[in-house]
XYZ file of C-alpha atoms in Angstrom:
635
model
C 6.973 13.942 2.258
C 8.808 10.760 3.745
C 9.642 8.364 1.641
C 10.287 4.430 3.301
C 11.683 1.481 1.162
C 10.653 -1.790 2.186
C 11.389 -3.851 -0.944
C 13.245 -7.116 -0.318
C 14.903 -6.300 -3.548
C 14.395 -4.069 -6.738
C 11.891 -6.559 -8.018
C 9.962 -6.748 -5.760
C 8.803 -3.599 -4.596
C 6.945 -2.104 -1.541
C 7.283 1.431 -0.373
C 5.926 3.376 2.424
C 4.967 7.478 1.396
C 3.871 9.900 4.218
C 2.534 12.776 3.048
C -0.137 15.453 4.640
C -0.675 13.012 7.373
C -1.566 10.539 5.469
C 0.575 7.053 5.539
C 0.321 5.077 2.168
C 1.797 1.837 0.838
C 2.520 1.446 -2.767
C 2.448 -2.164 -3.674
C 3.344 -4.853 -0.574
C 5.615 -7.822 -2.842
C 6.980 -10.854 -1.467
C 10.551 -12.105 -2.800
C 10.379 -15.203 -3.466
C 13.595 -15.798 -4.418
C 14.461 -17.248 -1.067
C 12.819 -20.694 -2.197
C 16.053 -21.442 -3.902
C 17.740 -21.578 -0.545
C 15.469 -24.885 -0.519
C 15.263 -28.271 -1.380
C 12.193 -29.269 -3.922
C 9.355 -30.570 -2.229
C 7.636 -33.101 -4.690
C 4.205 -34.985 -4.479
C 6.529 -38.033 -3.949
C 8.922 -39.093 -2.542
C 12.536 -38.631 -3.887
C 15.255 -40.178 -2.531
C 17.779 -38.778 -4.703
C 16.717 -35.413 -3.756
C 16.631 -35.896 0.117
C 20.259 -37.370 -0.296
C 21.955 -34.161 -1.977
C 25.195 -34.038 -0.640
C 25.030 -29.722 -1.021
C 21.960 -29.162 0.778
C 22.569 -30.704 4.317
C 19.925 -28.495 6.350
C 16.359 -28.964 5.934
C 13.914 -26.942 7.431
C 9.823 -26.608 7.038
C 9.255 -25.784 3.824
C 6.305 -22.758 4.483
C 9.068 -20.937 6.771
C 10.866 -19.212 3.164
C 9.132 -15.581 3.237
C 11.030 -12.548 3.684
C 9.480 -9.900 4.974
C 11.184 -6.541 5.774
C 8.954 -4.460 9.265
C 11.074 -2.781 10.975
C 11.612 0.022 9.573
C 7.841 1.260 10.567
C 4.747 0.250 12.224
C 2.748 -1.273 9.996
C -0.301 -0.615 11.898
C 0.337 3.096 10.843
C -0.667 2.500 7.400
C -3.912 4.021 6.121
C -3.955 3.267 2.667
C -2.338 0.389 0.605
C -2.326 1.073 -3.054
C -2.068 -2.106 -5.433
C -0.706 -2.022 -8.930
C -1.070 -5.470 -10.184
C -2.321 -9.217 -8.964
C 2.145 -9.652 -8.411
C 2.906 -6.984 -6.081
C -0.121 -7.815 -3.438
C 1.455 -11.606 -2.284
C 2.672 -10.368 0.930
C -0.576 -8.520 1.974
C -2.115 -10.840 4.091
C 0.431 -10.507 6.567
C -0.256 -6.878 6.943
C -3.910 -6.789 6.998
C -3.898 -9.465 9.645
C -0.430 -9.543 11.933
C 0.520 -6.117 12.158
C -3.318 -4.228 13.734
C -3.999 -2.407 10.328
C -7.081 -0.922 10.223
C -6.681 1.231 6.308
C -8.265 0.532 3.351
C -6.472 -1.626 0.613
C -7.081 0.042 -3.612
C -7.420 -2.018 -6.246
C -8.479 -2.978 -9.613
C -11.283 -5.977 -9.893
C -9.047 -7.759 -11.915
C -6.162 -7.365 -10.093
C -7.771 -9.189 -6.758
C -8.969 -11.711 -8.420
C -6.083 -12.976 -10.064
C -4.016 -11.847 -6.771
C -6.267 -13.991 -4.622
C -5.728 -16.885 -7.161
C -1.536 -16.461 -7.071
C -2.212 -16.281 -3.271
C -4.329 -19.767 -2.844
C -2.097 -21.481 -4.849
C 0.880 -20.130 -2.643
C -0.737 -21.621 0.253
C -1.581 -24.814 -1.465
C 1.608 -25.806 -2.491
C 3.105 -24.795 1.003
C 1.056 -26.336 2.991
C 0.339 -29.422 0.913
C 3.771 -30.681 1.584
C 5.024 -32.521 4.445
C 7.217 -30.962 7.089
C 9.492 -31.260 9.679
C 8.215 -30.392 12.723
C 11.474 -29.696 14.541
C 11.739 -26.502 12.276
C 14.092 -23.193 12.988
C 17.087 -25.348 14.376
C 18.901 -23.792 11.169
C 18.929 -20.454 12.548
C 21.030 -20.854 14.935
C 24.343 -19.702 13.959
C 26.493 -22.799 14.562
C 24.266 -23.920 11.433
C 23.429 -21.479 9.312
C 26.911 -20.768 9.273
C 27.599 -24.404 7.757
C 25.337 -23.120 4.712
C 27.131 -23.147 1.532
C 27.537 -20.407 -0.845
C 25.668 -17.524 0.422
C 24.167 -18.680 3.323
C 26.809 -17.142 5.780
C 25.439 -13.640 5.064
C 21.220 -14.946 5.902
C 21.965 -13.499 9.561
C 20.867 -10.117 9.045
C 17.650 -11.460 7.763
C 16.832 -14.871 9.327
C 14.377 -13.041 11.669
C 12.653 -11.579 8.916
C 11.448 -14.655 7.194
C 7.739 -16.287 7.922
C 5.928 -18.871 7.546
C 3.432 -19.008 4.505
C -0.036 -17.882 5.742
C -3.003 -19.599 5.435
C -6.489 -20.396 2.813
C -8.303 -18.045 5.623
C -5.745 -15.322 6.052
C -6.255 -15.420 2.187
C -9.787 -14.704 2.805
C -10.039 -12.307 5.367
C -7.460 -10.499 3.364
C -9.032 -10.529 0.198
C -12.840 -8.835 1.647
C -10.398 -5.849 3.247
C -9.485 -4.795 -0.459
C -12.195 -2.125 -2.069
C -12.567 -2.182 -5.931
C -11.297 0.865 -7.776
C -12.024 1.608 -12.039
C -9.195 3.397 -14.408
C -9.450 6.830 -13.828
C -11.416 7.069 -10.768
C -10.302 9.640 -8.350
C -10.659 8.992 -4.464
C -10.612 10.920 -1.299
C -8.260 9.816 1.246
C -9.456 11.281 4.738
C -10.094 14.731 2.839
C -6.218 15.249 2.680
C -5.299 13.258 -1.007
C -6.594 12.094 -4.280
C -5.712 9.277 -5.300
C -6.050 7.799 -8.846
C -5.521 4.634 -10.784
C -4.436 4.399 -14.396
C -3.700 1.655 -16.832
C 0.160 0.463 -16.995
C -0.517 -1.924 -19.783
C 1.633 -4.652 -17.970
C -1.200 -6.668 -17.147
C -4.597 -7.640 -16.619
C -5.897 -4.880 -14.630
C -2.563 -3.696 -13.210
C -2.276 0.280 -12.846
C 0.162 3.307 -12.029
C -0.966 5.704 -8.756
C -1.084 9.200 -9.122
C -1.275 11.063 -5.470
C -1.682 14.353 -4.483
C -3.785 17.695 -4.340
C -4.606 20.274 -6.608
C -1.310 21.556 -6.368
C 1.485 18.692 -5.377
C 1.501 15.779 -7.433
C 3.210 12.186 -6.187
C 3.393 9.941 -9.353
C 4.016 5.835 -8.832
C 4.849 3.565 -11.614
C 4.880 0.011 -11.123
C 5.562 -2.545 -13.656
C 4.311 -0.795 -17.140
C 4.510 -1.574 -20.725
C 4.342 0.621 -23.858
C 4.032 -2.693 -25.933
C 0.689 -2.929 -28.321
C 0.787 -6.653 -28.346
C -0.076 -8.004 -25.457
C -4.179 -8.197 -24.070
C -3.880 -5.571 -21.336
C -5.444 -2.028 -21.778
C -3.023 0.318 -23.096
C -0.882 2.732 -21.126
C -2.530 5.850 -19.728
C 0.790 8.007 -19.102
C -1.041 11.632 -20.060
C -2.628 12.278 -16.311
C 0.833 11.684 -14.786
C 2.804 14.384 -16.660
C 4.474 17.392 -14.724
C 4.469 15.471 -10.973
C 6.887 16.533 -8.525
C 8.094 13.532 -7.504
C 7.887 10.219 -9.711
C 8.820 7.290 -7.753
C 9.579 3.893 -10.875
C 9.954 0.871 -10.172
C 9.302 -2.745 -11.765
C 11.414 -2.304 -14.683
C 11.798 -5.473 -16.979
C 14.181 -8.185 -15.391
C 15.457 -9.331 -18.986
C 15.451 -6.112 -20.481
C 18.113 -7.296 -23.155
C 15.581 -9.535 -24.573
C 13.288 -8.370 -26.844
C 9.631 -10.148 -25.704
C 8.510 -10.489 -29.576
C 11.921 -12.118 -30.556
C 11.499 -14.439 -27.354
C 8.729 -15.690 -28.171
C 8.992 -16.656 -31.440
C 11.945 -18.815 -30.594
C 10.110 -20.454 -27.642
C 7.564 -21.043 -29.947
C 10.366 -22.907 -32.455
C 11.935 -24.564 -29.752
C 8.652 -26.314 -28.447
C 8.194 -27.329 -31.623
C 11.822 -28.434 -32.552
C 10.656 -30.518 -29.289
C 7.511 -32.349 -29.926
C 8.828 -32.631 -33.421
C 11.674 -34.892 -32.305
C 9.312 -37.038 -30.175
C 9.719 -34.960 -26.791
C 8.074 -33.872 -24.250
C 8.043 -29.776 -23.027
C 8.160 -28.484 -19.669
C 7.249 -25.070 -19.025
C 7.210 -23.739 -15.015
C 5.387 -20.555 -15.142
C 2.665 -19.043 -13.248
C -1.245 -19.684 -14.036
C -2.035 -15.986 -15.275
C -0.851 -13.132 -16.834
C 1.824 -14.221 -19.531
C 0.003 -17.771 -19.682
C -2.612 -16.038 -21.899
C -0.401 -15.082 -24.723
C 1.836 -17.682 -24.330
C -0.871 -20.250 -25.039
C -2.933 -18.224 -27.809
C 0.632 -17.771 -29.654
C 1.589 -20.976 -29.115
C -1.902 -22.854 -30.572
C -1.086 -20.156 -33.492
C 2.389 -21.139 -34.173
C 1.466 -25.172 -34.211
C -1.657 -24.742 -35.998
C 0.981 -23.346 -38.776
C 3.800 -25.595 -38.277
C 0.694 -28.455 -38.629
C 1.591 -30.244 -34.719
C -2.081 -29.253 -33.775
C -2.981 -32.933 -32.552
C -0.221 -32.891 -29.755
C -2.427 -31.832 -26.709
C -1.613 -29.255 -23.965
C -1.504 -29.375 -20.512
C -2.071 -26.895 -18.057
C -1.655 -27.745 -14.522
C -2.714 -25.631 -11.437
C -4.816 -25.504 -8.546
C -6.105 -21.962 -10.032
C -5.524 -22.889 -13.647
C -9.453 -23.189 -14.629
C -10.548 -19.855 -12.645
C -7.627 -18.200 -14.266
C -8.500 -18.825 -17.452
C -12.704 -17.622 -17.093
C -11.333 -14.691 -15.642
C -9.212 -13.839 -18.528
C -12.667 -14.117 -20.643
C -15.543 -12.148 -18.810
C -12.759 -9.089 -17.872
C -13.207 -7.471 -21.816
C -13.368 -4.097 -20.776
C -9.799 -4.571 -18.850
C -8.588 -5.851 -22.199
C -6.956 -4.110 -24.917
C -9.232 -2.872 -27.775
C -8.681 -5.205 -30.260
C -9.971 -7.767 -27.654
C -12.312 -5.718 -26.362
C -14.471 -6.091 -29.667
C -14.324 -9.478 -30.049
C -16.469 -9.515 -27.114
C -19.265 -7.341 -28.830
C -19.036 -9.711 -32.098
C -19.601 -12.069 -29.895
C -16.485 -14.120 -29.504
C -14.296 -14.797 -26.643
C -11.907 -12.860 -26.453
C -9.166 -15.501 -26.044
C -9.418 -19.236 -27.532
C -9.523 -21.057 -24.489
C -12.795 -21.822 -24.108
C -12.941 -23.677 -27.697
C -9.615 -25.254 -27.558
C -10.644 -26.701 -24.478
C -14.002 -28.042 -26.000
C -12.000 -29.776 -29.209
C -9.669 -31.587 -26.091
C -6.352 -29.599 -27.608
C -6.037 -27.855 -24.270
C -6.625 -29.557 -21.084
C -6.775 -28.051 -17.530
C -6.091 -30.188 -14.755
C -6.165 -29.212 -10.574
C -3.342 -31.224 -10.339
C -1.384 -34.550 -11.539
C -4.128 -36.409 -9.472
C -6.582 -34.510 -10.942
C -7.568 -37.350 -13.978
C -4.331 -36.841 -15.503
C -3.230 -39.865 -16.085
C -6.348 -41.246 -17.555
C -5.727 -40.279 -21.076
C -2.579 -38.861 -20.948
C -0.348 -38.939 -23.959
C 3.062 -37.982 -25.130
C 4.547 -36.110 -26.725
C 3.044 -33.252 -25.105
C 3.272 -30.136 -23.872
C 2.705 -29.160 -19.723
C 2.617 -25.665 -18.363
C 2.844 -25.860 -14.560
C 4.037 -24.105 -11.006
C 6.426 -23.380 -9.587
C 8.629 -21.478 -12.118
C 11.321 -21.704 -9.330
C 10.587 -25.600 -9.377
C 10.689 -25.964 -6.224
C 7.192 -26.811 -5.272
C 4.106 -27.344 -7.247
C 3.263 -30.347 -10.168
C 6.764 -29.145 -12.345
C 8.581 -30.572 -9.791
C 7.040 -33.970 -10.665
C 7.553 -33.817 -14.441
C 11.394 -33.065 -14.297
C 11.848 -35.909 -12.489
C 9.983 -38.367 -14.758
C 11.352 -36.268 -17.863
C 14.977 -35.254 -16.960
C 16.924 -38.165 -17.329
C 15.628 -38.435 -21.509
C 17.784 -36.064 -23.567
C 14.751 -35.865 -26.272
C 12.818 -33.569 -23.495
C 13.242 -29.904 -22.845
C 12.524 -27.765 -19.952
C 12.123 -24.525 -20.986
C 11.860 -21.181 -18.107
C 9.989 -18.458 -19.352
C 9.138 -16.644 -16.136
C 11.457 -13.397 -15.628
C 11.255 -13.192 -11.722
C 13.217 -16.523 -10.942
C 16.582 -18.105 -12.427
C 17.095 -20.852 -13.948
C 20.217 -21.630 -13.059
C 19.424 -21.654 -9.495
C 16.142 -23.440 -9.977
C 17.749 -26.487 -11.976
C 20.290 -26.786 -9.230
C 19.008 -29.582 -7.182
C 18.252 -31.520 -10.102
C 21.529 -31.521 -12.169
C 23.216 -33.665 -13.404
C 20.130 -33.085 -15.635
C 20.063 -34.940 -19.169
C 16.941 -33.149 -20.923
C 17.595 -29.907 -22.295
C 17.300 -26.885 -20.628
C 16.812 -23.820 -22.301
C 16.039 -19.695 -21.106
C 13.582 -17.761 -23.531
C 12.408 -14.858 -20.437
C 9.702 -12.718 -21.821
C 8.814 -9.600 -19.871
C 6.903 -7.259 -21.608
C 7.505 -4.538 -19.046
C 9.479 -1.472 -20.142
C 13.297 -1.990 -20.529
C 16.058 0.814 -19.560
C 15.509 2.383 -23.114
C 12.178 2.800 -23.330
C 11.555 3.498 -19.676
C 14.027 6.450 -19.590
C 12.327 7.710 -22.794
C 8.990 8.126 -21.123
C 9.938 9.282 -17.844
C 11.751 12.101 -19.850
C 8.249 12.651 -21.886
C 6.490 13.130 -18.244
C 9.086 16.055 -17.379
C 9.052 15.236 -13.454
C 10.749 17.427 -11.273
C 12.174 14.703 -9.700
C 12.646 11.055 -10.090
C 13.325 8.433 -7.163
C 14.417 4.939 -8.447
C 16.239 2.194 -7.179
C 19.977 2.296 -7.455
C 19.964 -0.931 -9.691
C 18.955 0.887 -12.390
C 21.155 3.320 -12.581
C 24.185 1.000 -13.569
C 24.849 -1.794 -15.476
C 24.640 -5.254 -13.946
C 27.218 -6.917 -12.140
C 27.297 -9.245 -14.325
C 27.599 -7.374 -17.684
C 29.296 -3.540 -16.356
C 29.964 -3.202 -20.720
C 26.093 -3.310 -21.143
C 26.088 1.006 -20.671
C 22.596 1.154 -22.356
C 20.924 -1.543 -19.196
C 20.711 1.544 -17.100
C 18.779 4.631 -17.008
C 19.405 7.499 -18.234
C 17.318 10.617 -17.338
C 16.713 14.143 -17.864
C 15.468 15.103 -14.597
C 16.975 15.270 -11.022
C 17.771 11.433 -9.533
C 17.179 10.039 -6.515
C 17.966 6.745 -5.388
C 16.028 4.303 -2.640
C 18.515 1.906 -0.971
C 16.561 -0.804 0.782
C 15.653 -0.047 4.564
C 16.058 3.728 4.719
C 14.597 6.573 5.017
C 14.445 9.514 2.450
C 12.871 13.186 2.702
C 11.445 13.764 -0.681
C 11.145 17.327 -1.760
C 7.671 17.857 -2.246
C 6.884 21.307 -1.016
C 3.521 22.804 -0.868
C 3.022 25.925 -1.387
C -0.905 26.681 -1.614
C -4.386 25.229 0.691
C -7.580 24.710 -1.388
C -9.847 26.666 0.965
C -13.936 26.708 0.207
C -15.991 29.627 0.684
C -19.768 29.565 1.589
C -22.120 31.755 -0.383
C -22.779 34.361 2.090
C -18.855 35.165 1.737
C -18.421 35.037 -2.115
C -21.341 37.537 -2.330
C -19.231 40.280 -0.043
C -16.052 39.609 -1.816
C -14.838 42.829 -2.977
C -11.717 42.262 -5.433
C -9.423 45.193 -5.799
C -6.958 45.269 -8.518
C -3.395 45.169 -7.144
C -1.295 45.014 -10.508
C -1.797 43.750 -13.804
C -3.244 40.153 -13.656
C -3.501 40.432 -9.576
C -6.478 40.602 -7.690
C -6.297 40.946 -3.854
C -10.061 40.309 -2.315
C -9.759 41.153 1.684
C -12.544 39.419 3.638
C -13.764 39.006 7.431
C -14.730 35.248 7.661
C -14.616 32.381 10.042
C -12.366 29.969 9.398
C -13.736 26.236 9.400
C -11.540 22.884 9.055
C -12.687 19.140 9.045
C -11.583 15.973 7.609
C -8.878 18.217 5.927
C -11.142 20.132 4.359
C -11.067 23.553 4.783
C -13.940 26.615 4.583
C -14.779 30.120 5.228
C -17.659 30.969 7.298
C -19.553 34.681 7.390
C -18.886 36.296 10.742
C -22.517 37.120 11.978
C -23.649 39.701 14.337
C -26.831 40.521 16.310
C -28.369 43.538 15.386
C -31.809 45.434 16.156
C -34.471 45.393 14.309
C -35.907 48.156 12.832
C -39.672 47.819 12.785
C -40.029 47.350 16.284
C -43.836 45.741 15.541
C -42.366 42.034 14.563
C -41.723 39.889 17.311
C -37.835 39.152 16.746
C -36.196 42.474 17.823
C -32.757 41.250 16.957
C -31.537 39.470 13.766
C -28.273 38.225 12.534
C -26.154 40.539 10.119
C -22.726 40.041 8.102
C -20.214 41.508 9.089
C -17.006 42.772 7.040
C -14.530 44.100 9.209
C -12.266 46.923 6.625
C -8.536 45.969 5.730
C -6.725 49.220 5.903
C -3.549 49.388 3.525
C -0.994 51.961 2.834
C 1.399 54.446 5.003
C 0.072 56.935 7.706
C 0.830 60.466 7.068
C 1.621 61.734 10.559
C 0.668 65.999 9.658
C -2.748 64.442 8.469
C -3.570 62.532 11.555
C -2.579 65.306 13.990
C -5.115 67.509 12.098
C -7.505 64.750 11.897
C -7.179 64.591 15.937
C -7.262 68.740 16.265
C -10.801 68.364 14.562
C -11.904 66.253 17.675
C -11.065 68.622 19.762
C -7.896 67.263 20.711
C -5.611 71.055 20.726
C -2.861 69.291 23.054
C -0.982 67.542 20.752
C 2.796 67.006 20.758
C 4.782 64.871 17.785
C 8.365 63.334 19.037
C 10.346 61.404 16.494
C 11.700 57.921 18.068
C 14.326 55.098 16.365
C 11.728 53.441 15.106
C 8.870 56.230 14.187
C 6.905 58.988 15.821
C 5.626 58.760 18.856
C 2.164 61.350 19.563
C 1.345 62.387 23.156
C -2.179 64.120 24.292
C -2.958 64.039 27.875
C -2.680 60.850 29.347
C -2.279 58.668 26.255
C 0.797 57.989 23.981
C 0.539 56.487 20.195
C 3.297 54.860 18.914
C 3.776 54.784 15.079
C 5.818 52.383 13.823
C 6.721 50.871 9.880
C 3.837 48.325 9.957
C 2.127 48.520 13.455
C 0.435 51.754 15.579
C -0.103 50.883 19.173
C -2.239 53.220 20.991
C -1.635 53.324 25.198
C -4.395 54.628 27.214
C -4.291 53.191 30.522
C -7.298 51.246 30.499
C -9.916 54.452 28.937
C -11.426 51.852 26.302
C -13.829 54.367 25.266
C -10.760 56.725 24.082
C -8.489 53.720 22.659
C -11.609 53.241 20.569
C -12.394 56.955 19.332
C -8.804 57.053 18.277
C -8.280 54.233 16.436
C -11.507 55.229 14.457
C -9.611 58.511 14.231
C -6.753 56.733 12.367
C -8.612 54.256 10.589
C -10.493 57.618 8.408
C -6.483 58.069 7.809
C -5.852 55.273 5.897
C -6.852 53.570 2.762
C -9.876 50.645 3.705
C -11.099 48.234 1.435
């Protein structure tokens, strides 16, 4: 089993498994954390932005995606598996610039709310103006004019792509085949592949590959919390794999996501309270849905329910019905409020009494209407693209607003960059319910792999914080780690082929028993294999009929040709061959065995093996090996 890491970085996974000639691809991310290497592109124009002194080179704004290929042919792939609606961003440049031809897995859910990340990707891309002198930077008399870390981007300028388009989107989207929890499927014969819930989010999943007998376990992204609305997580089925390859572990695993919240739930208060306006850049699914239903909570109790919400995105309104007609992806306790019947979030009638408003974008109707203080939830959380770009302009320079990142993936350091100095408040509440260092090395003990194959980030503490000892993992079972861009030989071995057997051959099975608890059943059959799929055929031969009347004189028999077992007693078969008539008979002993000469023929006896030499009498090589058959034990 070959294992190939394509991840742009440990958050963003993608990873390439071959195994029993079949060529799968677990999750296919894009790192988006190349946009900070950009200017903001807002739905106006901003001088002050186009004049920063630090950011010199501008470039068009689509060309920021990273994409790691060269490590393997992408055309090669069979199957790509998808765990949730984050990790599938960089899958319509695989399904249509690289010749695949495979099937894409995943949940209903999950391609949904992936297709809505992956419009509004291409909206805000493309919906900004651009240079059309674009890739000058590359060259390395510029890109080596780049501050900060730009002098190391030569290794993977030619990597990076422009954002695809609405129709690559499309055509993407119809290659993908919906798959349920717990629903096992055949790949080419060879694999079984099966999705269960990671509890991360809304429809995301873990893989479990393999066979009756190897077992290839991938988790991506999971949570053990009981809060949030996904289904729980199913981590039974993958107990006792092989191999267990983990990735998506939380990016702000010191905070706690319960703690978080609460305070970003005070501090947008604290805000509005003061007569402020709140910005928060975050995506339009996923973490949107608790954020809002514990946010109407909190102000219903702190008694700020007439200071309306905003939520701004071109997917924004389709996020949100999907998030209500998806109960059975839901966690139980929302899963009955659809049999009541309720909704099982209060969107729908927040919207309807005007406390929550969804808008396209900012020329959506927004201004008609629009008052402050409020609260806005809009893209990009690395603000540099989307509608939040627009509002920390107009809200920055009052020290009564407060911009406040939520979003784990991006920083917010980097994303306030361009915009500093920067008088409203910032503040960093990350909530990321996936499992921590803790808790994940607590479970993948529970599952007892026999081995585990991580990325090397999480087996040490950050850079940033080497005294943080408990932000790594720490694990029972044999490590493994996958650097980015190699190569690894997993050790997966197998040991045993399920092989079928047709009725005709199970009924002349004869099962002899070898020891206690052993049965050996020898057997003449035909061996049959297709689609890697394997079966034993009778072994048929023509014999005559005995009622010579009926018009078919021949008809087709089984045949069972005898395994003969045990060691030859060389006294016995000389007798056995004086009873044929054979008086001539002369016994030699050899380095290896015995060696029995009669007229013109010699027998060689050997530990394992009896040759009998003739020189070409077929009707005597015959009548002697019949001779020492009756010699031996037959089954």
């Amino acid at each position: 089993c070959l294992q190939y890491n394509l991840s742009a970085s440990d958050s963003s996974p993608c990873v390439v498994l071959k195994f029993k000639t079949c060529t799968i691809m677990l999750d296919c991310s894009l790192d988006l954390a190349s946009l900070n290497h950009f200017l903001p592109v807002s739905l106006t124009q901003q001088q002050r932005i186009l004049n920063l002194p630090h950011f010199p080179v501008k470039d068009e704004f689509g060309n920021t995606i990273q994409m790691m290929t060269d490590l393997i042919d992408l055309s090669t792939i069979d199957v790509i598996l998808i765990s949730n609606s984050n990790t599938m961003l960089a899958l319509p440049y695989i399904t249509e610039y690289t010749g695949f031809q495979g099937i894409v897995y995943a949940t209903e859910p999950t391609i949904q709310i992936g297709r809505l990340l992956m419009e509004e990707l291409v909206q805000y891309c493309h919906g900004c103006s651009t240079n059309k002198n674009v890739g000058g930077w590359k060259q390395k008399k510029y890109y080596q004019q780049l501050p900060g870390q730009g002098k190391t981007w030569n290794e993977n300028l030619l990597s990076w792509r422009h954002c695809y388009s609405q129709d690559d989107v499309h055509n993407a989207v119809s290659k993908i085949q919906m798959v349920g929890y717990a629903e096992a499927l055949s790949i080419f014969g060879a694999l079984n592949v099966t999705a269960y819930s990671s509890g991360y989010a809304l429809g995301s999943c873990n893989w479990l590959i393999g066979t009756e007998f190897e077992k290839v376990a991938y988790i991506s992204g999971s949570s053990s919390l009981i809060t949030p609305h996904p289904q729980p997580l199913d981590q039974q089925p993958l107990q006792g794999c092989d191999v267990l390859v983990y990735t998506g572990l939380s990016n702000a695993p010191q905070f706690n996501p319960d703690n978080t919240l609460a305070e970003f739930c005070c501090c947008l208060a604290k805000t509005v309270k003061a007569g402020g306006n709140a910005l928060i850049p975050c995506l339009p699914s996923g973490l949107i849905y608790d954020l809002l239903e514990c946010l109407l909570l909190y102000m219903e109790k702190s008694n700020i329910i007439n200071i309306p919400i905003y939520l701004i995105s071109p997917s924004a309104k389709a996020s949100l019905a999907l998030s209500q007609i998806y109960a059975e992806w839901l966690h139980p306790n929302k899963q009955n409020k659809a049999y009541l019947p309720e909704t099982p979030f209060p969107h729908d009638q927040l919207i309807e009494l005007g406390r929550l408003k969804v808008f396209s974008s900012i020329h959506d109707g927004l201004s008609y209407g629009f008052k402050k203080p409020c609260i806005v939830f809009a893209g990009h959380p690395s603000l540099r693209m989307g509608d939040a770009v627009h509002f920390v302009e107009m809200w920055g320079k009052s020290p009564l607003n407060s911009i406040i990142f939520v979003e784990p993936n991006f920083s917010h350091l980097e994303a306030l960059a361009p915009y500093q100095p920067l008088e409203a408040r910032a503040f960093h509440f990350p909530i990321d319910t996936r499992s921590n260092h803790k808790v994940a090395s607590r479970m993948i003990d529970g599952l007892k792999p026999r081995r585990v194959v991580v990325p090397p980030s999480y087996m040490a503490p950050p850079v940033e914080a080497p005294h943080r000892t408990e932000l790594k993992l720490e694990l029972e079972s044999p490590v493994e780690t996958m650097e980015r861009s190699t190569v690894r030989r997993l050790k997966v071995e197998r040991v045993y082929e399920k092989v079928d057997l047709e009725p005709d051959v199970s009924m002349i099975v004869l099962k002899v028993n070898l020891k206690t608890g052993v049965l050996v059943a020898p057997m003449s059959a035909l061996s049959s294999s297709r689609n890697n799929k394997h079966l034993l055929k009778p072994i048929y031969k023509r014999v005559p009929v005995s009622n010579v009347s009926r018009k078919r004189k021949y008809h087709d028999e089984i045949t069972h040709r005898p395994m003969v077992c045990g060691n030859l007693n060389v006294d016995t078969f000389v007798e056995a061959l004086k009873l044929e008539g054979y008086n001539d008979v002369k016994v030699e002993s050899s380095s290896s065995g015995k060696i029995i000469m009669l007229q013109d023929t010699v027998i060689q006896i050997e530990e394992g093996s009896t040759h009998i030499v003739c020189e070409g009498n077929e009707t005597l090589r015959v009548k002697l090996r019949d001779i020492l058959l009756q010699s031996l034990n037959s089954h």
